[in-house]
Amino acid sequence: MSLHSPLAEPSRHGFMSGYLEVLSLVERLHRLLLDVIKDEFERVGVLDINAVQALLLFNVGDNEVTAGELKSRGYYQGSNVSYNLKKLVEMGYMHHQRCEIDRRSVRVRLTDRGREVRDVVTELFGRHADGLQDRGVLGPDGIDQINHSLKRVERYWADQIRYIY
């Protein structure tokens, strides 16, 4: 039976409908994540950085990275990584240094102030992880299942981009 046969249509339509719901949910979850981070920083009185910048600091962690590495990880689509890194350096949340090998490349790492912001985000995410488990929203198996499924979708999408050319 082909996907275009009349018998396959309801099943295909149902899957498509579910897929579109997943896409919408992923978008909404990302926006909600940024709102949650913004609210946490308002609660603790840190008002000079935005949620995307806080997430950047969290994801840099203890590493030294380039803007290109952060962009290639794909975390910050829709935001200007270079602009946000420049602002974080200006505000004292990051150190930057030209790469000795490739002078066009700039490496960044957190300052003590940047590590404090990273710690706020880490604590926030820790509270959320505990809350999800304590309230029975998700357990270890559920989170593993979500991660496994989303990684498979990520791999599928990445393959679509690679093989389009």
PDB file of C-alpha atoms in Angstrom:
ATOM      1  CA  MET A   1       0.000   0.000   0.000  1.00  0.00           C
ATOM      2  CA  SER A   2       1.485   3.358  -1.001  1.00  0.00           C
ATOM      3  CA  LEU A   3       1.254   6.530   1.058  1.00  0.00           C
ATOM      4  CA  HIS A   4      -0.896   7.975  -1.702  1.00  0.00           C
ATOM      5  CA  SER A   5      -3.564   5.274  -1.580  1.00  0.00           C
ATOM      6  CA  PRO A   6      -6.946   6.200  -0.082  1.00  0.00           C
ATOM      7  CA  LEU A   7      -6.436   3.769   2.827  1.00  0.00           C
ATOM      8  CA  ALA A   8      -3.142   5.399   3.881  1.00  0.00           C
ATOM      9  CA  GLU A   9      -4.504   8.946   3.825  1.00  0.00           C
ATOM     10  CA  PRO A  10      -6.089   9.082   7.344  1.00  0.00           C
ATOM     11  CA  SER A  11      -2.938   7.645   8.903  1.00  0.00           C
ATOM     12  CA  ARG A  12      -0.689  10.016   6.957  1.00  0.00           C
ATOM     13  CA  HIS A  13      -2.925  12.971   7.832  1.00  0.00           C
ATOM     14  CA  GLY A  14      -2.846  12.019  11.520  1.00  0.00           C
ATOM     15  CA  PHE A  15       0.938  11.775  11.525  1.00  0.00           C
ATOM     16  CA  MET A  16       1.284  15.093   9.687  1.00  0.00           C
ATOM     17  CA  SER A  17      -1.040  16.699  12.205  1.00  0.00           C
ATOM     18  CA  GLY A  18       1.046  15.316  15.068  1.00  0.00           C
ATOM     19  CA  TYR A  19       4.269  16.449  13.412  1.00  0.00           C
ATOM     20  CA  LEU A  20       2.941  20.001  13.029  1.00  0.00           C
ATOM     21  CA  GLU A  21       1.935  19.959  16.691  1.00  0.00           C
ATOM     22  CA  VAL A  22       5.482  18.906  17.639  1.00  0.00           C
ATOM     23  CA  LEU A  23       6.949  21.760  15.569  1.00  0.00           C
ATOM     24  CA  SER A  24       4.655  24.258  17.237  1.00  0.00           C
ATOM     25  CA  LEU A  25       5.453  22.848  20.672  1.00  0.00           C
ATOM     26  CA  VAL A  26       9.217  23.063  20.109  1.00  0.00           C
ATOM     27  CA  GLU A  27       8.855  26.741  19.143  1.00  0.00           C
ATOM     28  CA  ARG A  28       6.628  27.490  22.142  1.00  0.00           C
ATOM     29  CA  LEU A  29       8.930  25.651  24.534  1.00  0.00           C
ATOM     30  CA  HIS A  30      11.925  27.655  23.358  1.00  0.00           C
ATOM     31  CA  ARG A  31      10.065  30.940  23.847  1.00  0.00           C
ATOM     32  CA  LEU A  32       8.826  29.764  27.256  1.00  0.00           C
ATOM     33  CA  LEU A  33      12.352  28.795  28.259  1.00  0.00           C
ATOM     34  CA  LEU A  34      13.519  32.329  27.473  1.00  0.00           C
ATOM     35  CA  ASP A  35      10.589  33.772  29.470  1.00  0.00           C
ATOM     36  CA  VAL A  36      11.378  31.520  32.440  1.00  0.00           C
ATOM     37  CA  ILE A  37      15.016  32.630  32.388  1.00  0.00           C
ATOM     38  CA  LYS A  38      14.004  36.291  32.066  1.00  0.00           C
ATOM     39  CA  ASP A  39      11.619  35.972  35.037  1.00  0.00           C
ATOM     40  CA  GLU A  40      14.317  34.315  37.154  1.00  0.00           C
ATOM     41  CA  PHE A  41      16.758  37.128  36.451  1.00  0.00           C
ATOM     42  CA  GLU A  42      14.122  39.726  37.289  1.00  0.00           C
ATOM     43  CA  ARG A  43      13.438  37.829  40.535  1.00  0.00           C
ATOM     44  CA  VAL A  44      17.106  37.870  41.557  1.00  0.00           C
ATOM     45  CA  GLY A  45      17.584  41.479  40.407  1.00  0.00           C
ATOM     46  CA  VAL A  46      19.902  40.915  37.447  1.00  0.00           C
ATOM     47  CA  LEU A  47      18.436  43.238  34.842  1.00  0.00           C
ATOM     48  CA  ASP A  48      21.372  44.112  32.603  1.00  0.00           C
ATOM     49  CA  ILE A  49      21.375  40.940  30.493  1.00  0.00           C
ATOM     50  CA  ASN A  50      18.649  39.243  28.520  1.00  0.00           C
ATOM     51  CA  ALA A  51      17.625  35.582  28.497  1.00  0.00           C
ATOM     52  CA  VAL A  52      19.542  34.744  25.307  1.00  0.00           C
ATOM     53  CA  GLN A  53      22.706  36.219  26.834  1.00  0.00           C
ATOM     54  CA  ALA A  54      22.160  34.254  30.056  1.00  0.00           C
ATOM     55  CA  LEU A  55      21.701  31.066  28.022  1.00  0.00           C
ATOM     56  CA  LEU A  56      24.897  31.864  26.118  1.00  0.00           C
ATOM     57  CA  LEU A  57      26.779  32.174  29.419  1.00  0.00           C
ATOM     58  CA  PHE A  58      25.271  28.908  30.633  1.00  0.00           C
ATOM     59  CA  ASN A  59      26.267  27.055  27.465  1.00  0.00           C
ATOM     60  CA  VAL A  60      29.810  28.430  27.414  1.00  0.00           C
ATOM     61  CA  GLY A  61      30.245  27.145  30.965  1.00  0.00           C
ATOM     62  CA  ASP A  62      33.875  26.489  31.823  1.00  0.00           C
ATOM     63  CA  ASN A  63      34.919  26.268  28.179  1.00  0.00           C
ATOM     64  CA  GLU A  64      36.792  28.697  25.973  1.00  0.00           C
ATOM     65  CA  VAL A  65      35.001  28.932  22.630  1.00  0.00           C
ATOM     66  CA  THR A  66      34.686  31.010  19.472  1.00  0.00           C
ATOM     67  CA  ALA A  67      31.529  32.721  18.258  1.00  0.00           C
ATOM     68  CA  GLY A  68      31.613  30.352  15.297  1.00  0.00           C
ATOM     69  CA  GLU A  69      31.527  27.331  17.600  1.00  0.00           C
ATOM     70  CA  LEU A  70      28.493  28.717  19.409  1.00  0.00           C
ATOM     71  CA  LYS A  71      26.730  29.454  16.113  1.00  0.00           C
ATOM     72  CA  SER A  72      27.511  26.009  14.730  1.00  0.00           C
ATOM     73  CA  ARG A  73      25.933  24.405  17.784  1.00  0.00           C
ATOM     74  CA  GLY A  74      22.742  26.056  16.577  1.00  0.00           C
ATOM     75  CA  TYR A  75      21.530  27.214  19.988  1.00  0.00           C
ATOM     76  CA  TYR A  76      20.993  30.821  19.059  1.00  0.00           C
ATOM     77  CA  GLN A  77      19.110  30.889  15.796  1.00  0.00           C
ATOM     78  CA  GLY A  78      17.246  34.158  15.500  1.00  0.00           C
ATOM     79  CA  SER A  79      19.698  36.009  17.709  1.00  0.00           C
ATOM     80  CA  ASN A  80      22.910  37.747  16.791  1.00  0.00           C
ATOM     81  CA  VAL A  81      25.606  35.718  18.561  1.00  0.00           C
ATOM     82  CA  SER A  82      28.426  38.141  17.730  1.00  0.00           C
ATOM     83  CA  TYR A  83      26.419  41.110  19.011  1.00  0.00           C
ATOM     84  CA  ASN A  84      25.482  39.310  22.234  1.00  0.00           C
ATOM     85  CA  LEU A  85      29.062  38.181  22.836  1.00  0.00           C
ATOM     86  CA  LYS A  86      30.310  41.745  22.270  1.00  0.00           C
ATOM     87  CA  LYS A  87      27.747  43.081  24.780  1.00  0.00           C
ATOM     88  CA  LEU A  88      28.678  40.397  27.337  1.00  0.00           C
ATOM     89  CA  VAL A  89      32.359  41.341  27.000  1.00  0.00           C
ATOM     90  CA  GLU A  90      31.523  45.062  27.368  1.00  0.00           C
ATOM     91  CA  MET A  91      29.450  44.356  30.504  1.00  0.00           C
ATOM     92  CA  GLY A  92      32.206  42.262  32.080  1.00  0.00           C
ATOM     93  CA  TYR A  93      30.569  38.826  31.826  1.00  0.00           C
ATOM     94  CA  MET A  94      33.156  37.446  29.387  1.00  0.00           C
ATOM     95  CA  HIS A  95      36.821  37.780  28.530  1.00  0.00           C
ATOM     96  CA  HIS A  96      37.813  37.748  24.896  1.00  0.00           C
ATOM     97  CA  GLN A  97      41.145  37.132  23.239  1.00  0.00           C
ATOM     98  CA  ARG A  98      42.273  36.895  19.615  1.00  0.00           C
ATOM     99  CA  CYS A  99      43.257  33.390  18.642  1.00  0.00           C
ATOM    100  CA  GLU A 100      47.041  33.076  18.197  1.00  0.00           C
ATOM    101  CA  ILE A 101      46.694  30.780  15.187  1.00  0.00           C
ATOM    102  CA  ASP A 102      43.806  32.482  13.347  1.00  0.00           C
ATOM    103  CA  ARG A 103      43.888  36.213  14.151  1.00  0.00           C
ATOM    104  CA  ARG A 104      40.382  36.638  12.659  1.00  0.00           C
ATOM    105  CA  SER A 105      38.967  34.367  15.346  1.00  0.00           C
ATOM    106  CA  VAL A 106      38.174  35.539  18.875  1.00  0.00           C
ATOM    107  CA  ARG A 107      37.962  33.107  21.785  1.00  0.00           C
ATOM    108  CA  VAL A 108      35.711  33.902  24.745  1.00  0.00           C
ATOM    109  CA  ARG A 109      35.430  32.570  28.280  1.00  0.00           C
ATOM    110  CA  LEU A 110      33.441  33.573  31.347  1.00  0.00           C
ATOM    111  CA  THR A 111      34.632  36.051  33.937  1.00  0.00           C
ATOM    112  CA  ASP A 112      33.752  35.560  37.609  1.00  0.00           C
ATOM    113  CA  ARG A 113      30.661  37.686  36.968  1.00  0.00           C
ATOM    114  CA  GLY A 114      29.723  35.469  34.012  1.00  0.00           C
ATOM    115  CA  ARG A 115      30.146  32.344  36.155  1.00  0.00           C
ATOM    116  CA  GLU A 116      27.727  33.845  38.694  1.00  0.00           C
ATOM    117  CA  VAL A 117      25.095  34.186  35.954  1.00  0.00           C
ATOM    118  CA  ARG A 118      25.832  30.655  34.755  1.00  0.00           C
ATOM    119  CA  ASP A 119      25.313  29.436  38.326  1.00  0.00           C
ATOM    120  CA  VAL A 120      21.906  31.175  38.547  1.00  0.00           C
ATOM    121  CA  VAL A 121      20.798  29.379  35.362  1.00  0.00           C
ATOM    122  CA  THR A 122      22.241  26.073  36.621  1.00  0.00           C
ATOM    123  CA  GLU A 123      20.310  26.402  39.885  1.00  0.00           C
ATOM    124  CA  LEU A 124      17.124  27.312  37.986  1.00  0.00           C
ATOM    125  CA  PHE A 125      17.431  24.260  35.740  1.00  0.00           C
ATOM    126  CA  GLY A 126      18.205  22.087  38.778  1.00  0.00           C
ATOM    127  CA  ARG A 127      15.022  23.261  40.510  1.00  0.00           C
ATOM    128  CA  HIS A 128      13.053  22.525  37.358  1.00  0.00           C
ATOM    129  CA  ALA A 129      14.515  19.029  37.031  1.00  0.00           C
ATOM    130  CA  ASP A 130      13.639  18.308  40.666  1.00  0.00           C
ATOM    131  CA  GLY A 131      10.141  19.780  40.250  1.00  0.00           C
ATOM    132  CA  LEU A 132       9.408  17.725  37.146  1.00  0.00           C
ATOM    133  CA  GLN A 133      10.302  14.550  39.021  1.00  0.00           C
ATOM    134  CA  ASP A 134       8.762  15.470  42.376  1.00  0.00           C
ATOM    135  CA  ARG A 135       5.417  16.378  40.795  1.00  0.00           C
ATOM    136  CA  GLY A 136       5.384  13.306  38.589  1.00  0.00           C
ATOM    137  CA  VAL A 137       5.480  15.324  35.371  1.00  0.00           C
ATOM    138  CA  LEU A 138       8.464  13.325  34.064  1.00  0.00           C
ATOM    139  CA  GLY A 139      10.659  10.598  35.426  1.00  0.00           C
ATOM    140  CA  PRO A 140      14.034   9.310  34.230  1.00  0.00           C
ATOM    141  CA  ASP A 141      12.449   7.047  31.597  1.00  0.00           C
ATOM    142  CA  GLY A 142      10.262   9.841  30.243  1.00  0.00           C
ATOM    143  CA  ILE A 143      13.136  12.305  29.947  1.00  0.00           C
ATOM    144  CA  ASP A 144      15.286   9.640  28.263  1.00  0.00           C
ATOM    145  CA  GLN A 145      12.494   8.928  25.797  1.00  0.00           C
ATOM    146  CA  ILE A 146      12.051  12.625  24.963  1.00  0.00           C
ATOM    147  CA  ASN A 147      15.807  13.100  24.514  1.00  0.00           C
ATOM    148  CA  HIS A 148      16.073  10.013  22.309  1.00  0.00           C
ATOM    149  CA  SER A 149      13.159  11.085  20.115  1.00  0.00           C
ATOM    150  CA  LEU A 150      14.320  14.692  19.742  1.00  0.00           C
ATOM    151  CA  LYS A 151      17.864  13.561  18.868  1.00  0.00           C
ATOM    152  CA  ARG A 152      16.429  11.371  16.127  1.00  0.00           C
ATOM    153  CA  VAL A 153      14.451  14.319  14.729  1.00  0.00           C
ATOM    154  CA  GLU A 154      17.575  16.495  14.954  1.00  0.00           C
ATOM    155  CA  ARG A 155      19.585  13.892  13.057  1.00  0.00           C
ATOM    156  CA  TYR A 156      16.838  13.594  10.412  1.00  0.00           C
ATOM    157  CA  TRP A 157      16.690  17.381   9.923  1.00  0.00           C
ATOM    158  CA  ALA A 158      20.496  17.638   9.752  1.00  0.00           C
ATOM    159  CA  ASP A 159      20.515  14.925   7.085  1.00  0.00           C
ATOM    160  CA  GLN A 160      17.884  16.844   5.120  1.00  0.00           C
ATOM    161  CA  ILE A 161      20.119  19.911   5.071  1.00  0.00           C
ATOM    162  CA  ARG A 162      23.222  17.925   4.102  1.00  0.00           C
ATOM    163  CA  TYR A 163      21.561  16.053   1.256  1.00  0.00           C
ATOM    164  CA  ILE A 164      19.682  18.981  -0.246  1.00  0.00           C
ATOM    165  CA  TYR A 165      22.758  20.129  -2.202  1.00  0.00           C
TER     166      TYR A 165
END
